[in-house]
Amino acid sequence: HPLSLCNTSEDEHTESGFITIVKLEQPDRDPNPCLSLANKAKLAGERGARAILFDITDDESAADQVQTLVIGLSQPVVLIRGHDAELLMGVVNKNREAHVKIEVKEP
């Protein structure tokens, strides 16, 4: 289930062990986001996320921001884009639960 990072309500409770998925918009479509990329990742970790995934399909420049973002986080931060992101966001948009396995392929 996606974490509502801009939701300040204390009523939203999440189960531990979830993975946060954040769809980043084109910077010109969202010039004043509720939180910076770093603060979104930090808040997700504070709320119990085991990993944080960012769909950067519409904001490839976000990949550069991740270099400084991961310092101080204990959770892995994963960037997804394109077809893989589309499939995963399809699960999220239908409010379905899914089990996710993250594999790192060496170049």
mmCIF file of N, CA and C in Angstrom:
data_model
loop_
_atom_site.group_PDB
_atom_site.id
_atom_site.type_symbol
_atom_site.label_atom_id
_atom_site.label_comp_id
_atom_site.label_asym_id
_atom_site.label_seq_id
_atom_site.Cartn_x
_atom_site.Cartn_y
_atom_site.Cartn_z
ATOM 1 N N HIS A 1 0.850 -1.177 0.000
ATOM 2 C CA HIS A 1 0.000 0.000 0.000
ATOM 3 C C HIS A 1 0.891 1.234 0.000
ATOM 4 N N PRO A 2 0.606 2.210 -0.829
ATOM 5 C CA PRO A 2 1.457 3.399 -0.860
ATOM 6 C C PRO A 2 1.299 4.221 0.410
ATOM 7 N N LEU A 3 2.374 4.806 0.831
ATOM 8 C CA LEU A 3 2.354 5.656 2.014
ATOM 9 C C LEU A 3 1.968 7.058 1.605
ATOM 10 N N SER A 4 1.017 7.648 2.299
ATOM 11 C CA SER A 4 0.604 9.021 1.994
ATOM 12 C C SER A 4 1.563 9.965 2.695
ATOM 13 N N LEU A 5 2.636 10.291 2.022
ATOM 14 C CA LEU A 5 3.685 11.076 2.658
ATOM 15 C C LEU A 5 3.270 12.507 2.948
ATOM 16 N N CYS A 6 2.317 13.027 2.216
ATOM 17 C CA CYS A 6 1.873 14.399 2.465
ATOM 18 C C CYS A 6 0.739 14.448 3.478
ATOM 19 N N ASN A 7 0.257 13.304 3.904
ATOM 20 C CA ASN A 7 -0.821 13.242 4.878
ATOM 21 C C ASN A 7 -0.236 13.441 6.273
ATOM 22 N N THR A 8 -0.660 14.478 6.961
ATOM 23 C CA THR A 8 -0.151 14.752 8.303
ATOM 24 C C THR A 8 -1.046 14.164 9.386
ATOM 25 N N SER A 9 -2.086 13.476 8.990
ATOM 26 C CA SER A 9 -3.012 12.883 9.945
ATOM 27 C C SER A 9 -2.335 11.755 10.712
ATOM 28 N N GLU A 10 -2.579 11.719 12.000
ATOM 29 C CA GLU A 10 -2.049 10.640 12.830
ATOM 30 C C GLU A 10 -2.955 9.410 12.768
ATOM 31 N N ASP A 11 -4.095 9.536 12.088
ATOM 32 C CA ASP A 11 -5.045 8.431 12.006
ATOM 33 C C ASP A 11 -4.584 7.323 11.077
ATOM 34 N N GLU A 12 -3.644 7.630 10.193
ATOM 35 C CA GLU A 12 -3.201 6.635 9.225
ATOM 36 C C GLU A 12 -2.169 5.714 9.870
ATOM 37 N N HIS A 13 -2.532 4.456 9.997
ATOM 38 C CA HIS A 13 -1.625 3.482 10.588
ATOM 39 C C HIS A 13 -1.219 2.495 9.508
ATOM 40 N N THR A 14 0.047 2.157 9.509
ATOM 41 C CA THR A 14 0.545 1.202 8.527
ATOM 42 C C THR A 14 1.159 0.026 9.259
ATOM 43 N N GLU A 15 1.125 -1.118 8.621
ATOM 44 C CA GLU A 15 1.748 -2.297 9.190
ATOM 45 C C GLU A 15 3.245 -2.205 8.970
ATOM 46 N N SER A 16 3.999 -2.782 9.893
ATOM 47 C CA SER A 16 5.448 -2.764 9.713
ATOM 48 C C SER A 16 5.820 -3.680 8.555
ATOM 49 N N GLY A 17 6.948 -3.400 7.953
ATOM 50 C CA GLY A 17 7.429 -4.233 6.865
ATOM 51 C C GLY A 17 6.930 -3.837 5.498
ATOM 52 N N PHE A 18 6.285 -2.691 5.379
ATOM 53 C CA PHE A 18 5.778 -2.270 4.082
ATOM 54 C C PHE A 18 6.878 -1.581 3.276
ATOM 55 N N ILE A 19 6.636 -1.445 1.996
ATOM 56 C CA ILE A 19 7.542 -0.730 1.097
ATOM 57 C C ILE A 19 6.800 0.495 0.590
ATOM 58 N N THR A 20 7.439 1.642 0.691
ATOM 59 C CA THR A 20 6.843 2.882 0.215
ATOM 60 C C THR A 20 7.163 3.072 -1.257
ATOM 61 N N ILE A 21 6.160 3.444 -2.042
ATOM 62 C CA ILE A 21 6.349 3.735 -3.459
ATOM 63 C C ILE A 21 5.876 5.161 -3.705
ATOM 64 N N VAL A 22 6.765 5.980 -4.245
ATOM 65 C CA VAL A 22 6.446 7.383 -4.497
ATOM 66 C C VAL A 22 6.592 7.663 -5.983
ATOM 67 N N LYS A 23 5.525 8.130 -6.615
ATOM 68 C CA LYS A 23 5.551 8.526 -8.025
ATOM 69 C C LYS A 23 5.958 9.987 -8.086
ATOM 70 N N LEU A 24 7.115 10.274 -8.666
ATOM 71 C CA LEU A 24 7.585 11.650 -8.787
ATOM 72 C C LEU A 24 7.067 12.255 -10.079
ATOM 73 N N GLU A 25 6.529 13.438 -9.972
ATOM 74 C CA GLU A 25 5.990 14.148 -11.132
ATOM 75 C C GLU A 25 7.075 14.997 -11.781
ATOM 76 N N GLN A 26 6.810 15.432 -12.999
ATOM 77 C CA GLN A 26 7.719 16.360 -13.663
ATOM 78 C C GLN A 26 7.811 17.606 -12.801
ATOM 79 N N PRO A 27 9.030 18.143 -12.631
ATOM 80 C CA PRO A 27 9.185 19.312 -11.757
ATOM 81 C C PRO A 27 8.267 20.477 -12.121
ATOM 82 N N ASP A 28 7.995 20.688 -13.406
ATOM 83 C CA ASP A 28 7.122 21.803 -13.788
ATOM 84 C C ASP A 28 5.647 21.530 -13.469
ATOM 85 N N ARG A 29 5.271 20.265 -13.279
ATOM 86 C CA ARG A 29 3.888 19.927 -12.913
ATOM 87 C C ARG A 29 3.664 20.020 -11.412
ATOM 88 N N ASP A 30 4.742 19.921 -10.646
ATOM 89 C CA ASP A 30 4.636 19.970 -9.188
ATOM 90 C C ASP A 30 5.743 20.869 -8.646
ATOM 91 N N PRO A 31 5.638 22.194 -8.916
ATOM 92 C CA PRO A 31 6.728 23.102 -8.544
ATOM 93 C C PRO A 31 6.899 23.276 -7.035
ATOM 94 N N ASN A 32 5.874 22.993 -6.263
ATOM 95 C CA ASN A 32 5.936 23.143 -4.806
ATOM 96 C C ASN A 32 5.475 21.858 -4.125
ATOM 97 N N PRO A 33 6.290 20.797 -4.176
ATOM 98 C CA PRO A 33 5.870 19.544 -3.542
ATOM 99 C C PRO A 33 5.730 19.731 -2.031
ATOM 100 N N CYS A 34 4.894 18.914 -1.417
ATOM 101 C CA CYS A 34 4.653 19.040 0.022
ATOM 102 C C CYS A 34 5.912 18.748 0.823
ATOM 103 N N LEU A 35 6.768 17.870 0.315
ATOM 104 C CA LEU A 35 8.029 17.517 0.967
ATOM 105 C C LEU A 35 9.115 17.366 -0.085
ATOM 106 N N SER A 36 10.348 17.623 0.311
ATOM 107 C CA SER A 36 11.466 17.383 -0.597
ATOM 108 C C SER A 36 11.657 15.877 -0.752
ATOM 109 N N LEU A 37 12.421 15.480 -1.741
ATOM 110 C CA LEU A 37 12.708 14.069 -1.969
ATOM 111 C C LEU A 37 13.342 13.452 -0.726
ATOM 112 N N ALA A 38 14.299 14.155 -0.133
ATOM 113 C CA ALA A 38 14.977 13.654 1.067
ATOM 114 C C ALA A 38 14.004 13.507 2.231
ATOM 115 N N ASN A 39 13.129 14.483 2.408
ATOM 116 C CA ASN A 39 12.171 14.413 3.511
ATOM 117 C C ASN A 39 11.123 13.331 3.296
ATOM 118 N N LYS A 40 10.769 13.057 2.038
ATOM 119 C CA LYS A 40 9.843 11.958 1.756
ATOM 120 C C LYS A 40 10.470 10.632 2.174
ATOM 121 N N ALA A 41 11.728 10.440 1.820
ATOM 122 C CA ALA A 41 12.413 9.201 2.185
ATOM 123 C C ALA A 41 12.560 9.090 3.700
ATOM 124 N N LYS A 42 12.938 10.181 4.346
ATOM 125 C CA LYS A 42 13.112 10.179 5.799
ATOM 126 C C LYS A 42 11.794 9.863 6.511
ATOM 127 N N LEU A 43 10.708 10.503 6.092
ATOM 128 C CA LEU A 43 9.407 10.274 6.713
ATOM 129 C C LEU A 43 8.942 8.834 6.510
ATOM 130 N N ALA A 44 9.166 8.306 5.329
ATOM 131 C CA ALA A 44 8.787 6.914 5.070
ATOM 132 C C ALA A 44 9.519 5.982 6.031
ATOM 133 N N GLY A 45 10.813 6.228 6.228
ATOM 134 C CA GLY A 45 11.582 5.420 7.172
ATOM 135 C C GLY A 45 11.071 5.557 8.593
ATOM 136 N N GLU A 46 10.744 6.772 8.990
ATOM 137 C CA GLU A 46 10.222 7.011 10.336
ATOM 138 C C GLU A 46 8.883 6.312 10.554
ATOM 139 N N ARG A 47 8.116 6.144 9.496
ATOM 140 C CA ARG A 47 6.805 5.485 9.610
ATOM 141 C C ARG A 47 6.904 3.972 9.463
ATOM 142 N N GLY A 48 8.122 3.450 9.311
ATOM 143 C CA GLY A 48 8.313 2.005 9.321
ATOM 144 C C GLY A 48 8.554 1.328 7.997
ATOM 145 N N ALA A 49 8.780 2.079 6.935
ATOM 146 C CA ALA A 49 9.030 1.450 5.630
ATOM 147 C C ALA A 49 10.333 0.656 5.668
ATOM 148 N N ARG A 50 10.324 -0.518 5.073
ATOM 149 C CA ARG A 50 11.537 -1.340 4.990
ATOM 150 C C ARG A 50 12.362 -0.976 3.777
ATOM 151 N N ALA A 51 11.739 -0.348 2.784
ATOM 152 C CA ALA A 51 12.432 0.134 1.584
ATOM 153 C C ALA A 51 11.597 1.260 0.994
ATOM 154 N N ILE A 52 12.263 2.125 0.235
ATOM 155 C CA ILE A 52 11.590 3.258 -0.390
ATOM 156 C C ILE A 52 11.866 3.205 -1.883
ATOM 157 N N LEU A 53 10.802 3.116 -2.683
ATOM 158 C CA LEU A 53 10.926 3.086 -4.138
ATOM 159 C C LEU A 53 10.419 4.397 -4.704
ATOM 160 N N PHE A 54 11.195 4.974 -5.613
ATOM 161 C CA PHE A 54 10.785 6.188 -6.304
ATOM 162 C C PHE A 54 10.624 5.871 -7.780
ATOM 163 N N ASP A 55 9.442 6.149 -8.317
ATOM 164 C CA ASP A 55 9.197 6.033 -9.753
ATOM 165 C C ASP A 55 9.663 7.346 -10.372
ATOM 166 N N ILE A 56 10.788 7.303 -11.094
ATOM 167 C CA ILE A 56 11.366 8.517 -11.672
ATOM 168 C C ILE A 56 11.101 8.626 -13.169
ATOM 169 N N THR A 57 10.126 7.891 -13.664
ATOM 170 C CA THR A 57 9.811 7.920 -15.090
ATOM 171 C C THR A 57 9.601 9.342 -15.595
ATOM 172 N N ASP A 58 8.884 10.158 -14.830
ATOM 173 C CA ASP A 58 8.578 11.526 -15.254
ATOM 174 C C ASP A 58 9.562 12.562 -14.721
ATOM 175 N N ASP A 59 10.530 12.130 -13.911
ATOM 176 C CA ASP A 59 11.516 13.061 -13.353
ATOM 177 C C ASP A 59 12.869 12.373 -13.246
ATOM 178 N N GLU A 60 13.520 12.191 -14.386
ATOM 179 C CA GLU A 60 14.825 11.524 -14.421
ATOM 180 C C GLU A 60 15.877 12.282 -13.612
ATOM 181 N N SER A 61 15.701 13.594 -13.436
ATOM 182 C CA SER A 61 16.680 14.378 -12.685
ATOM 183 C C SER A 61 16.727 13.969 -11.215
ATOM 184 N N ALA A 62 15.702 13.294 -10.744
ATOM 185 C CA ALA A 62 15.672 12.859 -9.348
ATOM 186 C C ALA A 62 16.783 11.862 -9.046
ATOM 187 N N ALA A 63 17.257 11.155 -10.051
ATOM 188 C CA ALA A 63 18.335 10.190 -9.837
ATOM 189 C C ALA A 63 19.567 10.867 -9.261
ATOM 190 N N ASP A 64 19.852 12.087 -9.688
ATOM 191 C CA ASP A 64 21.003 12.826 -9.168
ATOM 192 C C ASP A 64 20.825 13.180 -7.696
ATOM 193 N N GLN A 65 19.610 13.438 -7.279
ATOM 194 C CA GLN A 65 19.346 13.815 -5.891
ATOM 195 C C GLN A 65 19.557 12.656 -4.922
ATOM 196 N N VAL A 66 19.466 11.434 -5.413
ATOM 197 C CA VAL A 66 19.565 10.263 -4.551
ATOM 198 C C VAL A 66 20.968 10.107 -3.967
ATOM 199 N N GLN A 67 21.972 10.620 -4.640
ATOM 200 C CA GLN A 67 23.344 10.509 -4.142
ATOM 201 C C GLN A 67 23.454 11.028 -2.711
ATOM 202 N N THR A 68 22.885 12.176 -2.424
ATOM 203 C CA THR A 68 22.940 12.744 -1.077
ATOM 204 C C THR A 68 21.825 12.218 -0.193
ATOM 205 N N LEU A 69 20.798 11.691 -0.792
ATOM 206 C CA LEU A 69 19.622 11.231 -0.069
ATOM 207 C C LEU A 69 19.897 10.022 0.807
ATOM 208 N N VAL A 70 20.654 9.068 0.311
ATOM 209 C CA VAL A 70 20.797 7.792 1.005
ATOM 210 C C VAL A 70 21.681 7.875 2.243
ATOM 211 N N ILE A 71 22.445 8.943 2.379
ATOM 212 C CA ILE A 71 23.290 9.098 3.559
ATOM 213 C C ILE A 71 22.394 9.258 4.782
ATOM 214 N N GLY A 72 22.600 8.418 5.758
ATOM 215 C CA GLY A 72 21.821 8.505 6.989
ATOM 216 C C GLY A 72 20.557 7.665 7.007
ATOM 217 N N LEU A 73 20.202 7.050 5.899
ATOM 218 C CA LEU A 73 19.017 6.186 5.868
ATOM 219 C C LEU A 73 19.435 4.738 6.069
ATOM 220 N N SER A 74 18.665 4.013 6.842
ATOM 221 C CA SER A 74 18.968 2.596 7.018
ATOM 222 C C SER A 74 18.197 1.734 6.020
ATOM 223 N N GLN A 75 17.193 2.312 5.354
ATOM 224 C CA GLN A 75 16.398 1.577 4.375
ATOM 225 C C GLN A 75 17.004 1.750 2.985
ATOM 226 N N PRO A 76 16.895 0.711 2.162
ATOM 227 C CA PRO A 76 17.347 0.881 0.777
ATOM 228 C C PRO A 76 16.411 1.813 0.011
ATOM 229 N N VAL A 77 16.996 2.607 -0.861
ATOM 230 C CA VAL A 77 16.245 3.495 -1.745
ATOM 231 C C VAL A 77 16.436 2.965 -3.157
ATOM 232 N N VAL A 78 15.332 2.676 -3.840
ATOM 233 C CA VAL A 78 15.366 2.064 -5.164
ATOM 234 C C VAL A 78 14.683 2.992 -6.159
ATOM 235 N N LEU A 79 15.341 3.205 -7.288
ATOM 236 C CA LEU A 79 14.747 3.995 -8.366
ATOM 237 C C LEU A 79 14.213 3.048 -9.425
ATOM 238 N N ILE A 80 12.981 3.277 -9.843
ATOM 239 C CA ILE A 80 12.391 2.483 -10.914
ATOM 240 C C ILE A 80 11.870 3.437 -11.972
ATOM 241 N N ARG A 81 11.775 2.940 -13.202
ATOM 242 C CA ARG A 81 11.257 3.775 -14.289
ATOM 243 C C ARG A 81 10.755 2.879 -15.411
ATOM 244 N N GLY A 82 10.043 3.504 -16.306
ATOM 245 C CA GLY A 82 9.595 2.806 -17.504
ATOM 246 C C GLY A 82 8.566 1.727 -17.228
ATOM 247 N N HIS A 83 8.710 0.618 -17.946
ATOM 248 C CA HIS A 83 7.731 -0.468 -17.897
ATOM 249 C C HIS A 83 7.603 -1.064 -16.495
ATOM 250 N N ASP A 84 8.742 -1.278 -15.817
ATOM 251 C CA ASP A 84 8.690 -1.839 -14.462
ATOM 252 C C ASP A 84 7.896 -0.938 -13.526
ATOM 253 N N ALA A 85 8.126 0.359 -13.630
ATOM 254 C CA ALA A 85 7.401 1.312 -12.791
ATOM 255 C C ALA A 85 5.916 1.299 -13.129
ATOM 256 N N GLU A 86 5.609 1.201 -14.397
ATOM 257 C CA GLU A 86 4.211 1.185 -14.829
ATOM 258 C C GLU A 86 3.470 -0.020 -14.244
ATOM 259 N N LEU A 87 4.106 -1.182 -14.276
ATOM 260 C CA LEU A 87 3.485 -2.382 -13.711
ATOM 261 C C LEU A 87 3.268 -2.234 -12.208
ATOM 262 N N LEU A 88 4.272 -1.749 -11.520
ATOM 263 C CA LEU A 88 4.169 -1.599 -10.076
ATOM 264 C C LEU A 88 3.137 -0.544 -9.690
ATOM 265 N N MET A 89 3.108 0.561 -10.403
ATOM 266 C CA MET A 89 2.123 1.601 -10.104
ATOM 267 C C MET A 89 0.704 1.113 -10.401
ATOM 268 N N GLY A 90 0.559 0.180 -11.338
ATOM 269 C CA GLY A 90 -0.747 -0.420 -11.597
ATOM 270 C C GLY A 90 -1.269 -1.161 -10.376
ATOM 271 N N VAL A 91 -0.389 -1.848 -9.670
ATOM 272 C CA VAL A 91 -0.767 -2.536 -8.435
ATOM 273 C C VAL A 91 -1.162 -1.510 -7.374
ATOM 274 N N VAL A 92 -0.355 -0.466 -7.252
ATOM 275 C CA VAL A 92 -0.607 0.573 -6.247
ATOM 276 C C VAL A 92 -1.927 1.286 -6.513
ATOM 277 N N ASN A 93 -2.157 1.671 -7.751
ATOM 278 C CA ASN A 93 -3.359 2.437 -8.086
ATOM 279 C C ASN A 93 -4.646 1.650 -7.892
ATOM 280 N N LYS A 94 -4.550 0.335 -7.872
ATOM 281 C CA LYS A 94 -5.727 -0.504 -7.635
ATOM 282 C C LYS A 94 -5.842 -0.890 -6.163
ATOM 283 N N ASN A 95 -4.978 -0.282 -5.323
ATOM 284 C CA ASN A 95 -4.965 -0.558 -3.881
ATOM 285 C C ASN A 95 -4.841 -2.043 -3.580
ATOM 286 N N ARG A 96 -4.015 -2.710 -4.330
ATOM 287 C CA ARG A 96 -3.774 -4.127 -4.102
ATOM 288 C C ARG A 96 -2.516 -4.299 -3.262
ATOM 289 N N GLU A 97 -2.455 -5.417 -2.583
ATOM 290 C CA GLU A 97 -1.244 -5.767 -1.858
ATOM 291 C C GLU A 97 -0.438 -6.697 -2.743
ATOM 292 N N ALA A 98 0.865 -6.586 -2.635
ATOM 293 C CA ALA A 98 1.738 -7.448 -3.415
ATOM 294 C C ALA A 98 2.990 -7.737 -2.605
ATOM 295 N N HIS A 99 3.558 -8.883 -2.837
ATOM 296 C CA HIS A 99 4.848 -9.205 -2.233
ATOM 297 C C HIS A 99 5.911 -8.828 -3.247
ATOM 298 N N VAL A 100 6.912 -8.110 -2.766
ATOM 299 C CA VAL A 100 7.949 -7.596 -3.656
ATOM 300 C C VAL A 100 9.287 -8.170 -3.245
ATOM 301 N N LYS A 101 10.050 -8.581 -4.222
ATOM 302 C CA LYS A 101 11.411 -9.053 -3.986
ATOM 303 C C LYS A 101 12.338 -8.131 -4.763
ATOM 304 N N ILE A 102 13.274 -7.531 -4.061
ATOM 305 C CA ILE A 102 14.213 -6.615 -4.700
ATOM 306 C C ILE A 102 15.514 -7.359 -4.946
ATOM 307 N N GLU A 103 15.907 -7.433 -6.204
ATOM 308 C CA GLU A 103 17.168 -8.066 -6.578
ATOM 309 C C GLU A 103 18.051 -7.033 -7.249
ATOM 310 N N VAL A 104 19.313 -7.032 -6.861
ATOM 311 C CA VAL A 104 20.272 -6.117 -7.463
ATOM 312 C C VAL A 104 21.088 -6.909 -8.470
ATOM 313 N N LYS A 105 21.046 -6.470 -9.719
ATOM 314 C CA LYS A 105 21.820 -7.126 -10.769
ATOM 315 C C LYS A 105 23.103 -6.347 -10.977
ATOM 316 N N GLU A 106 24.205 -7.036 -10.908
ATOM 317 C CA GLU A 106 25.501 -6.395 -11.122
ATOM 318 C C GLU A 106 25.650 -6.040 -12.593
ATOM 319 N N PRO A 107 26.225 -4.860 -12.884
ATOM 320 C CA PRO A 107 26.382 -4.452 -14.298
ATOM 321 C C PRO A 107 27.387 -5.310 -15.040
#
